[in-house]
Tab-separated table of C-alpha atoms and ligand atoms in Angstrom:
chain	number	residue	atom	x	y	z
A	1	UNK	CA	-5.024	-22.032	-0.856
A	2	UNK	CA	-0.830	-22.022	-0.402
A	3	UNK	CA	1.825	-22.105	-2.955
A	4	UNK	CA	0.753	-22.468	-6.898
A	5	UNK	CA	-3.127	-22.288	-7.922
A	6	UNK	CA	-2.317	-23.337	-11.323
A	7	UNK	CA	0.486	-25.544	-12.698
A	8	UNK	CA	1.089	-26.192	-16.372
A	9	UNK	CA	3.808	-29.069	-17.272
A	10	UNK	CA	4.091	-29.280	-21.274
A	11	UNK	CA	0.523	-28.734	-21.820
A	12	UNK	CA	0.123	-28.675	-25.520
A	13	UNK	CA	-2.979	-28.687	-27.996
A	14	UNK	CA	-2.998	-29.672	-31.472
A	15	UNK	CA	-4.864	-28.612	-34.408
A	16	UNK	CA	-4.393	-30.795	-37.429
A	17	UNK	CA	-1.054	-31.334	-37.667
A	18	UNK	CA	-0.286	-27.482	-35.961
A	19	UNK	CA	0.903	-26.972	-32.238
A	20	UNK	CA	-1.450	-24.222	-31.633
A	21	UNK	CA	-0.098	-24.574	-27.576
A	22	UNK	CA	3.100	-26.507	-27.871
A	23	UNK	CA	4.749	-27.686	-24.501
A	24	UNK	CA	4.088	-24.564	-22.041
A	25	UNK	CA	5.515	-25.176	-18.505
A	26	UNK	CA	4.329	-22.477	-15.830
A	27	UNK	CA	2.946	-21.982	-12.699
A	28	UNK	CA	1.010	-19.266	-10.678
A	29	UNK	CA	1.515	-18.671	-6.963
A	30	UNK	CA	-2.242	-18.620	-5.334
A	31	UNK	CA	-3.502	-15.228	-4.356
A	32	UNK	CA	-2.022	-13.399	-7.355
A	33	UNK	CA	-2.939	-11.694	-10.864
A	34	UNK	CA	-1.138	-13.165	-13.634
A	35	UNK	CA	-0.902	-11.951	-16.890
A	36	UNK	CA	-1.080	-14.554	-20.301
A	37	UNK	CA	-0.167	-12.032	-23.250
A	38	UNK	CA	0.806	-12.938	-26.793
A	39	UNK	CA	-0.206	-11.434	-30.014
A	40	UNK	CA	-3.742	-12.625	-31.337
A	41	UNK	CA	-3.641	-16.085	-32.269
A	42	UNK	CA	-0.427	-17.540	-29.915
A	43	UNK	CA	-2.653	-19.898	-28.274
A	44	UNK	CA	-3.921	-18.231	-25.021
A	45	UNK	CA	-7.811	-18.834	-25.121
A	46	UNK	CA	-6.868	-22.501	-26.084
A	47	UNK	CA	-4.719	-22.960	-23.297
A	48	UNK	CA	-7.348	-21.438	-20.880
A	49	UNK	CA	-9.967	-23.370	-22.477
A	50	UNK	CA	-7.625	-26.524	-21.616
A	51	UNK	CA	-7.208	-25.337	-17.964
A	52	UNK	CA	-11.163	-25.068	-17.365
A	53	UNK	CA	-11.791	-28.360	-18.798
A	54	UNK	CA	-13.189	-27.487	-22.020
A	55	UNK	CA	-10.180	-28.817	-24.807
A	56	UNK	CA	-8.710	-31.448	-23.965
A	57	UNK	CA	-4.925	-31.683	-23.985
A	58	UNK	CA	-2.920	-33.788	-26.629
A	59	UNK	CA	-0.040	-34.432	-24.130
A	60	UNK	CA	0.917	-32.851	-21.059
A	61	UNK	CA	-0.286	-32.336	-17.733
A	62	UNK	CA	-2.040	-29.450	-15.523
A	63	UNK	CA	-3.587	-28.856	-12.174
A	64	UNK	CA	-5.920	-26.135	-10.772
A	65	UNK	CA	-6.811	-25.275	-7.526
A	66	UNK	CA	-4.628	-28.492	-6.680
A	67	UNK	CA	-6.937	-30.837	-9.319
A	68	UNK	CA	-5.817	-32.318	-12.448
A	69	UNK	CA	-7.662	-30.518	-15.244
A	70	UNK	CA	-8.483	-34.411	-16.827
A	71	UNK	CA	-8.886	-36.534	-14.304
A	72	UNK	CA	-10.518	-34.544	-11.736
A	73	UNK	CA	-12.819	-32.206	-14.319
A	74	UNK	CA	-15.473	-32.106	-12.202
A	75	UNK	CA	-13.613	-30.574	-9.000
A	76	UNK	CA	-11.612	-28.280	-11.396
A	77	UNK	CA	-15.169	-27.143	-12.791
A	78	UNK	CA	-16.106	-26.104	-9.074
A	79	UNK	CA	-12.992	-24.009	-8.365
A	80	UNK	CA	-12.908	-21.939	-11.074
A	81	UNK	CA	-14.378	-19.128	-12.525
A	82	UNK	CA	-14.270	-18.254	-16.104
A	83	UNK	CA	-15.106	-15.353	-17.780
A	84	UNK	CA	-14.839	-16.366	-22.013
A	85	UNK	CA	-13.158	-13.987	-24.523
A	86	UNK	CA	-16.378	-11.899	-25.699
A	87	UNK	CA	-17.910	-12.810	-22.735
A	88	UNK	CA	-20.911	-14.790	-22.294
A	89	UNK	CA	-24.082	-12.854	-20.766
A	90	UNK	CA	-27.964	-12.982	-21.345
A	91	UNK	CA	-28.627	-9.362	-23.151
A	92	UNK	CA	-32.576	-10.189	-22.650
A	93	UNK	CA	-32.378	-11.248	-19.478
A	94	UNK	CA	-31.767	-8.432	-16.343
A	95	UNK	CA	-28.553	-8.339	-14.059
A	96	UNK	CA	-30.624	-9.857	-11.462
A	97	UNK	CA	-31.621	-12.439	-13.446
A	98	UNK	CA	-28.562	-13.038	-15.232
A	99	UNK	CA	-27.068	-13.807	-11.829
A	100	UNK	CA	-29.988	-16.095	-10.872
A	101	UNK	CA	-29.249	-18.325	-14.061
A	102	UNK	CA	-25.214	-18.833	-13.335
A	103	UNK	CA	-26.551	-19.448	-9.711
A	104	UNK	CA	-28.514	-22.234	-11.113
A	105	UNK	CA	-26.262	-23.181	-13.004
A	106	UNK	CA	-23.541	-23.648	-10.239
A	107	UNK	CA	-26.473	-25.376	-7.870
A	108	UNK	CA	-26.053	-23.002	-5.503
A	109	UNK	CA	-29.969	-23.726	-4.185
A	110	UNK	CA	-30.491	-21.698	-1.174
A	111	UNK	CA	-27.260	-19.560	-1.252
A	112	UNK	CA	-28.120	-18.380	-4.052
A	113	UNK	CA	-29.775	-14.798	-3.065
A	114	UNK	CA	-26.819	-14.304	-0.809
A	115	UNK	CA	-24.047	-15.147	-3.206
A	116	UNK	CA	-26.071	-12.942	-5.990
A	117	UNK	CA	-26.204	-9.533	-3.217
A	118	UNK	CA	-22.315	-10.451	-2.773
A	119	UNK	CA	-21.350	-10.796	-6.214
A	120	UNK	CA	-23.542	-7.593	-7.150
A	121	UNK	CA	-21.891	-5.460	-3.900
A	122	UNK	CA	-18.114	-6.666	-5.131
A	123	UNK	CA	-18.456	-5.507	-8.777
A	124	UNK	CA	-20.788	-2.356	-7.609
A	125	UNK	CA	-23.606	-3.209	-10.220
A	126	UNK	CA	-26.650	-2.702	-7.921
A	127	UNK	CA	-27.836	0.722	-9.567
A	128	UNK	CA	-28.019	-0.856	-12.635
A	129	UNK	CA	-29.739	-4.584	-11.628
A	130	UNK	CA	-32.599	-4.196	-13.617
A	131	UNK	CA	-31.137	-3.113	-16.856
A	132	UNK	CA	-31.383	-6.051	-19.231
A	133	UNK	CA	-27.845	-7.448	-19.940
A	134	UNK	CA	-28.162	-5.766	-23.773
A	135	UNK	CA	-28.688	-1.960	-22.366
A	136	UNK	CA	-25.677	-1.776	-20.203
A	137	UNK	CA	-22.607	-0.164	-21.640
A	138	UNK	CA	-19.696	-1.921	-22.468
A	139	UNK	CA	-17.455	-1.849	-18.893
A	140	UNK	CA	-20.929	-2.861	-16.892
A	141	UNK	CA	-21.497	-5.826	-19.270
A	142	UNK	CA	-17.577	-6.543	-18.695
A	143	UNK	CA	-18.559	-6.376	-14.519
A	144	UNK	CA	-21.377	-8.276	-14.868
A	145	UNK	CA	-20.041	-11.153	-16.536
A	146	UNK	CA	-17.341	-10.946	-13.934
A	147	UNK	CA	-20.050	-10.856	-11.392
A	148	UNK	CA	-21.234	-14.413	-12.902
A	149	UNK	CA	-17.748	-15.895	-12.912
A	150	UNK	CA	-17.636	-14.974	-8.835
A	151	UNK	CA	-20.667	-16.116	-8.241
A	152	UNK	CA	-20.326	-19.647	-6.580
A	153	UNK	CA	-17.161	-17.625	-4.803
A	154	UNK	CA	-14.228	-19.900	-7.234
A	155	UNK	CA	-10.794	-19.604	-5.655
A	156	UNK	CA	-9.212	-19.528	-8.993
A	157	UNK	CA	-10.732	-17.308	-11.932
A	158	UNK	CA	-10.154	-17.095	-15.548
A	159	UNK	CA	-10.778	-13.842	-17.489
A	160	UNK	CA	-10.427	-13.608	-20.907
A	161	UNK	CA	-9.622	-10.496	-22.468
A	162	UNK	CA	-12.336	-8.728	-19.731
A	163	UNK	CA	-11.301	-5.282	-20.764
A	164	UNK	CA	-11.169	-5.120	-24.450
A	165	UNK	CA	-12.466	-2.518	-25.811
A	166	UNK	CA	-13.602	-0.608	-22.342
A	167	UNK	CA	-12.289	2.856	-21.624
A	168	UNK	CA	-9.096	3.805	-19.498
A	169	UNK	CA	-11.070	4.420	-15.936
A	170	UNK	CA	-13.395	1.195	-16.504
A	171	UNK	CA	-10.006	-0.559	-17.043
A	172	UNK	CA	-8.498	0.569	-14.143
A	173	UNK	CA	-11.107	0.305	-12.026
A	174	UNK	CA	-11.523	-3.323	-13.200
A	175	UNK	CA	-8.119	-4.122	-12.487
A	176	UNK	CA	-7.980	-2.463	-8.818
A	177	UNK	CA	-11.096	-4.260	-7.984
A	178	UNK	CA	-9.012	-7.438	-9.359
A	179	UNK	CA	-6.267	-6.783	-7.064
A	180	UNK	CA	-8.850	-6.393	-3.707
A	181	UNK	CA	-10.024	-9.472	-4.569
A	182	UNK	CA	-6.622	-11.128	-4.740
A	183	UNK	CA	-5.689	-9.932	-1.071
A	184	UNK	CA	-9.074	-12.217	-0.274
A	185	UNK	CA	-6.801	-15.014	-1.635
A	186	UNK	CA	-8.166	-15.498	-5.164
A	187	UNK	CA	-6.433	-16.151	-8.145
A	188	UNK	CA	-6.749	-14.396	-11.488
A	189	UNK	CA	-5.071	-15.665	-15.008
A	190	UNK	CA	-5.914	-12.570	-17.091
A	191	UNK	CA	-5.188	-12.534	-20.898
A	192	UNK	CA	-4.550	-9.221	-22.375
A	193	UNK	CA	-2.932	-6.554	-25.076
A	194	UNK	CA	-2.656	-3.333	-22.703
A	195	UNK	CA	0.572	-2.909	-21.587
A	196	UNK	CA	-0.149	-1.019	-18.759
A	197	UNK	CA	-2.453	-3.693	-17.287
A	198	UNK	CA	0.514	-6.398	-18.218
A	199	UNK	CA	2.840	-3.809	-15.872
A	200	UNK	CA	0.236	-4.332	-13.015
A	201	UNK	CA	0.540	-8.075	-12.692
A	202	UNK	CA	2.502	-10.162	-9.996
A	203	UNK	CA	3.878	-12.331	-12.582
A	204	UNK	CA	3.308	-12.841	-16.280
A	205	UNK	CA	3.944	-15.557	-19.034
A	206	UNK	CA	4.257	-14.486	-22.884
A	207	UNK	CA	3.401	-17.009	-25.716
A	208	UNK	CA	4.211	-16.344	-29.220
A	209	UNK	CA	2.798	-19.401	-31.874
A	210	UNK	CA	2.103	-21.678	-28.998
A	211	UNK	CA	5.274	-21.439	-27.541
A	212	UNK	CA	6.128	-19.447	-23.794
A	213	UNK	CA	9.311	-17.545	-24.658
A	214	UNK	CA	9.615	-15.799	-21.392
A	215	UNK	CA	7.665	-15.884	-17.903
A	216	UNK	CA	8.233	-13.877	-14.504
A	217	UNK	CA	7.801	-10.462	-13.039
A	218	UNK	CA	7.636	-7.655	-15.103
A	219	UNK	CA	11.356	-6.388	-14.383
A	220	UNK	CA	12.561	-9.675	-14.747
A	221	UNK	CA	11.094	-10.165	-18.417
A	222	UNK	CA	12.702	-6.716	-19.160
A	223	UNK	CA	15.737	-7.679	-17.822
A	224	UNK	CA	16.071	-10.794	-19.813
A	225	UNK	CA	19.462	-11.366	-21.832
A	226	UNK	CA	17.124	-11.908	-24.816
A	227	UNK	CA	15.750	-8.886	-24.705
A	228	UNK	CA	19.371	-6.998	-23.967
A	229	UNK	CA	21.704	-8.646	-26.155
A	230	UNK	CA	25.289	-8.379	-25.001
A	231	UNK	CA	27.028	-5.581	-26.979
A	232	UNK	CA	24.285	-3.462	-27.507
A	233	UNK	CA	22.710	-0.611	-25.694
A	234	UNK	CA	18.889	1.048	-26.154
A	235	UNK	CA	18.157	4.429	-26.153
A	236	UNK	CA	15.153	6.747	-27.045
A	237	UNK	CA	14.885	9.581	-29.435
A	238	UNK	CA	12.294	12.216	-28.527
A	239	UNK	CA	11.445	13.952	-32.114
A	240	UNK	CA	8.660	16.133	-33.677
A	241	UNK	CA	8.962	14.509	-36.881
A	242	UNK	CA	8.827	10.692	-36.183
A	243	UNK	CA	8.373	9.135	-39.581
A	244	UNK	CA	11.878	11.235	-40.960
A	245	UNK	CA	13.766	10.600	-37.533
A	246	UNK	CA	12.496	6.501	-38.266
A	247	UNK	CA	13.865	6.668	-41.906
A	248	UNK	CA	17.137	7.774	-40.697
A	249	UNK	CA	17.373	5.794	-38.074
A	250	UNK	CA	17.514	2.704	-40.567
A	251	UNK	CA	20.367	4.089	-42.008
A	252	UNK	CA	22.251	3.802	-38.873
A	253	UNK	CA	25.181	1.305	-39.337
A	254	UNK	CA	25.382	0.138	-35.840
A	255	UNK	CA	21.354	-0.188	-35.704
A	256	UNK	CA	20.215	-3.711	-34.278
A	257	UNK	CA	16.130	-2.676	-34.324
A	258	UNK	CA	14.100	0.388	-34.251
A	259	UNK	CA	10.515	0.954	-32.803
A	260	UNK	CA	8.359	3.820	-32.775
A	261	UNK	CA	6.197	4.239	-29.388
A	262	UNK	CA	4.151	7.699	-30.216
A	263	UNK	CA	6.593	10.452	-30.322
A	264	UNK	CA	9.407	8.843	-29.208
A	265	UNK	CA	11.838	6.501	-31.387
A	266	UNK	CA	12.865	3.082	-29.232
A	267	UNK	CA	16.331	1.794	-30.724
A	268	UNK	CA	18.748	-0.984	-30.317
A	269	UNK	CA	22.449	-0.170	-31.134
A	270	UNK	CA	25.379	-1.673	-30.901
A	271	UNK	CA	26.944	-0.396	-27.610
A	272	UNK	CA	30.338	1.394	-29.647
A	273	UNK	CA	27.913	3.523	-30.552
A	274	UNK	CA	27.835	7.198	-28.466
A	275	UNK	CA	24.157	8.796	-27.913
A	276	UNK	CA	25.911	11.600	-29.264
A	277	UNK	CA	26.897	10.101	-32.241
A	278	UNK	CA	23.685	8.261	-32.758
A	279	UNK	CA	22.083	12.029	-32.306
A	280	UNK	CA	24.662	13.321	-34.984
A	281	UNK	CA	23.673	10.541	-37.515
A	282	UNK	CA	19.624	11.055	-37.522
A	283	UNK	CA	19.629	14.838	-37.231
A	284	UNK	CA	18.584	15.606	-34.143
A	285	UNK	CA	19.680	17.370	-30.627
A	286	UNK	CA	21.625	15.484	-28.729
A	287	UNK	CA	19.589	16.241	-26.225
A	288	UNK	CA	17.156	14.414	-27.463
A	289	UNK	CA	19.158	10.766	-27.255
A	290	UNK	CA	18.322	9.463	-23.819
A	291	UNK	CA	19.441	6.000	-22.506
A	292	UNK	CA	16.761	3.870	-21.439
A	293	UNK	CA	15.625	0.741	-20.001
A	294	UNK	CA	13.120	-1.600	-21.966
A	295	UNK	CA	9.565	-1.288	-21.203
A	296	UNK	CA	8.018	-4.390	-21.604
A	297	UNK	CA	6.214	-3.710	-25.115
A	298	UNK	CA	10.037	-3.126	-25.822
A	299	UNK	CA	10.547	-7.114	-24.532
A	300	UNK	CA	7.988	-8.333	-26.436
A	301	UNK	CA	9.161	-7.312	-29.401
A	302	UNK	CA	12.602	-8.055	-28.967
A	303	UNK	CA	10.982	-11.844	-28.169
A	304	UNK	CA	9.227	-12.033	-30.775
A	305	UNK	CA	12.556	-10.427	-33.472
A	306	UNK	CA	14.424	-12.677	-31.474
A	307	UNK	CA	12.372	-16.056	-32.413
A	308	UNK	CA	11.377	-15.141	-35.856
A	309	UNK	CA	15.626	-14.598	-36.600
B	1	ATP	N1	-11.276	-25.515	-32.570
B	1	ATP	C1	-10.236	-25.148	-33.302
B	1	ATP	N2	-9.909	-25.781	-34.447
B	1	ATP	C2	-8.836	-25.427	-35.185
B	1	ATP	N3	-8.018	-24.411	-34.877
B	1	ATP	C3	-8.272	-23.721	-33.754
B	1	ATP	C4	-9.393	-24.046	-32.906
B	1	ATP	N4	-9.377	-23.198	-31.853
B	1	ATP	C5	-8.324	-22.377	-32.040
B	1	ATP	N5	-7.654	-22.690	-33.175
B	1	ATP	C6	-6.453	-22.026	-33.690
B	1	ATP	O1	-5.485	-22.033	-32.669
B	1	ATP	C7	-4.705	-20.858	-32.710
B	1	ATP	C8	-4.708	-20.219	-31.344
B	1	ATP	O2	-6.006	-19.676	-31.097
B	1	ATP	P1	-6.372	-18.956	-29.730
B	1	ATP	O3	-7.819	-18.574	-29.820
B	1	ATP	O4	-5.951	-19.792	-28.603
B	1	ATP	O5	-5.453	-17.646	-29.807
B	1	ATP	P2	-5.398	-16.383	-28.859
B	1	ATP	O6	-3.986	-16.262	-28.403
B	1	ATP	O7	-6.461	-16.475	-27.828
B	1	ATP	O8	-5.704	-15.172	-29.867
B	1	ATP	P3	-6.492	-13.771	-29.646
B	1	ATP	O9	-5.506	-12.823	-29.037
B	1	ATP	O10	-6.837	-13.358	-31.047
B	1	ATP	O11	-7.687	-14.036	-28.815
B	1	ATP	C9	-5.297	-19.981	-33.792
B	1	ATP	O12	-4.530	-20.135	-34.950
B	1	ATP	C10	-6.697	-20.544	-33.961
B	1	ATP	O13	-7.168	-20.347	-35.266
B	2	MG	MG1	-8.099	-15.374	-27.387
């Protein structure tokens, strides 16, 4: 597949008389991980569940794999894989025959022992294939159910949250085996709240109450006028004492917004305003004061302040 796996023009999905996705316009190039992040809530399991063919639409339009997600269900159902928030596995049944059902399920009839020794070789579960689904830990469940959503090979795959709650290597190792897969040519649209797997991603959108508010490459969401209002300038104040450096900071006249990110103090001030100064007026070395550019947990938030003003 060439050019965009997915395209989303003003999908929206109502709930009552609430936009819970409300007009989202994006696309993702084919053969690329793309990240869907918002805080809990924002719509992005509804607007997944809309581009597998599960909720249908209230007005809009979008294609996968090059087939409209309501007229042309069926074909969409065929390209894709999908791997649900929580994910969906048998605990009682074994890894084997966990595989064996989605095989079924997909009709894959005589292909099936093949695609179910490929599936278990990509995601490296085959020491474990006769634990039932219910004894493996948490980052083999997370493979396995990834396993399943490979399993009749999709071009385009959906995964929902697959690392919550899984430890740092699992992650990673998750996410690299994500990216082999991609230089095969498949397609990932990966929903998630770790900001380090967000920085991995070719491209990312971020929705906030249904809405998209920004969408692009990493650097180009952190480089957004939004999220570096003219006048201002950001800096970061390294401190022992965070919670006394934050009070302080508030009391800053030329403050615009203040985060705390672990030891360090993320802050927003108008640009008049010398790191020197700034140091002078919280109590701290002025060594301490360093310039810096946004990270993107910095972009979100300035998004999100930005929206809510
Ligand atoms: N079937 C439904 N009926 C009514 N409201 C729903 C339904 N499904 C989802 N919603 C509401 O739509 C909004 C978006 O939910 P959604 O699950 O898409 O959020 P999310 O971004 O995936 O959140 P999280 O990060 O917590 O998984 C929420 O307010 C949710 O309560
Ligand atoms: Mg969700």
């Amino acid at each position: 597949m060439k050019g965009d796996a997915i395209v989303l023009d003003g999908l929206t999905k109502r709930y009552g008389n609430r936009e819970v996705v409300d007009r989202v316009s994006l696309s993702v190039r084919a053969g690329s991980v793309f990240g869907f992040l918002g805080p809990n809530g924002s719509g992005k399991s509804t607007t997944i569940k809309m581009l597998c063919g599960l909720v249908r639409p209230n007005a809009g339009k979008a294609s996968v794999a090059g087939y409209d997600v309501e007229t042309d269900a069926d074909d969409v159902r065929r390209s894709i894989g999908y791997m649900a928030q929580g994910f969906a596995l048998y605990r009682d049944l074994s890894v084997d025959e966990n595989l064996e059902f989605y095989a079924r399920a997909y009709g894959l009839g005589a292909a099936a022992q093949k695609r179910k020794q490929t599936v278990i070789d990509i995601v490296g579960i085959g020491p474990y294939r006769t634990y039932r689904g219910g004894d493996l830990s948490g980052g083999w469940q997370r493979r396995l159910a990834l396993a399943a959503a490979l399993i009749h090979n999709p071009p385009v795959v959906f995964l929902d949250e697959p690392t919550a709650g899984i430890d740092p290597v699992a992650r990673r190792d998750l996410w690299d085996l994500l990216f082999r897969l991609t230089a095969e040519g498949k397609t990932f649209f990966v929903t998630t709240h770790y900001m380090d797997e967000a920085e991995r991603c070719s491209s990312l959108a971020y929705i906030f109450e249904g809405k998209l508010l920004a969408s692009g490459p990493p650097d180009e969401i952190c480089a957004l006028r939004a999220v570096n209002p003219d006048g201002t300038v950001r800096f970061a104040i390294a401190t022992d004492d965070v919670m006394e450096v934050f009070r302080k900071v508030h009391d800053v006249p030329k403050l615009v917004d203040a985060t705390i990110f672990g030891r360090d103090i993320h802050v927003v001030v108008d640009a008049s305003l010398t790191p020197q100064e700034l140091a002078r007026q919280v109590g701290v070395d002025a060594s301490r004061v360093s310039p810096i550019r946004p990270s993107l947990e910095d972009a979100f938030v300035a998004l999100t302040r930005a929206r809510n003003a």
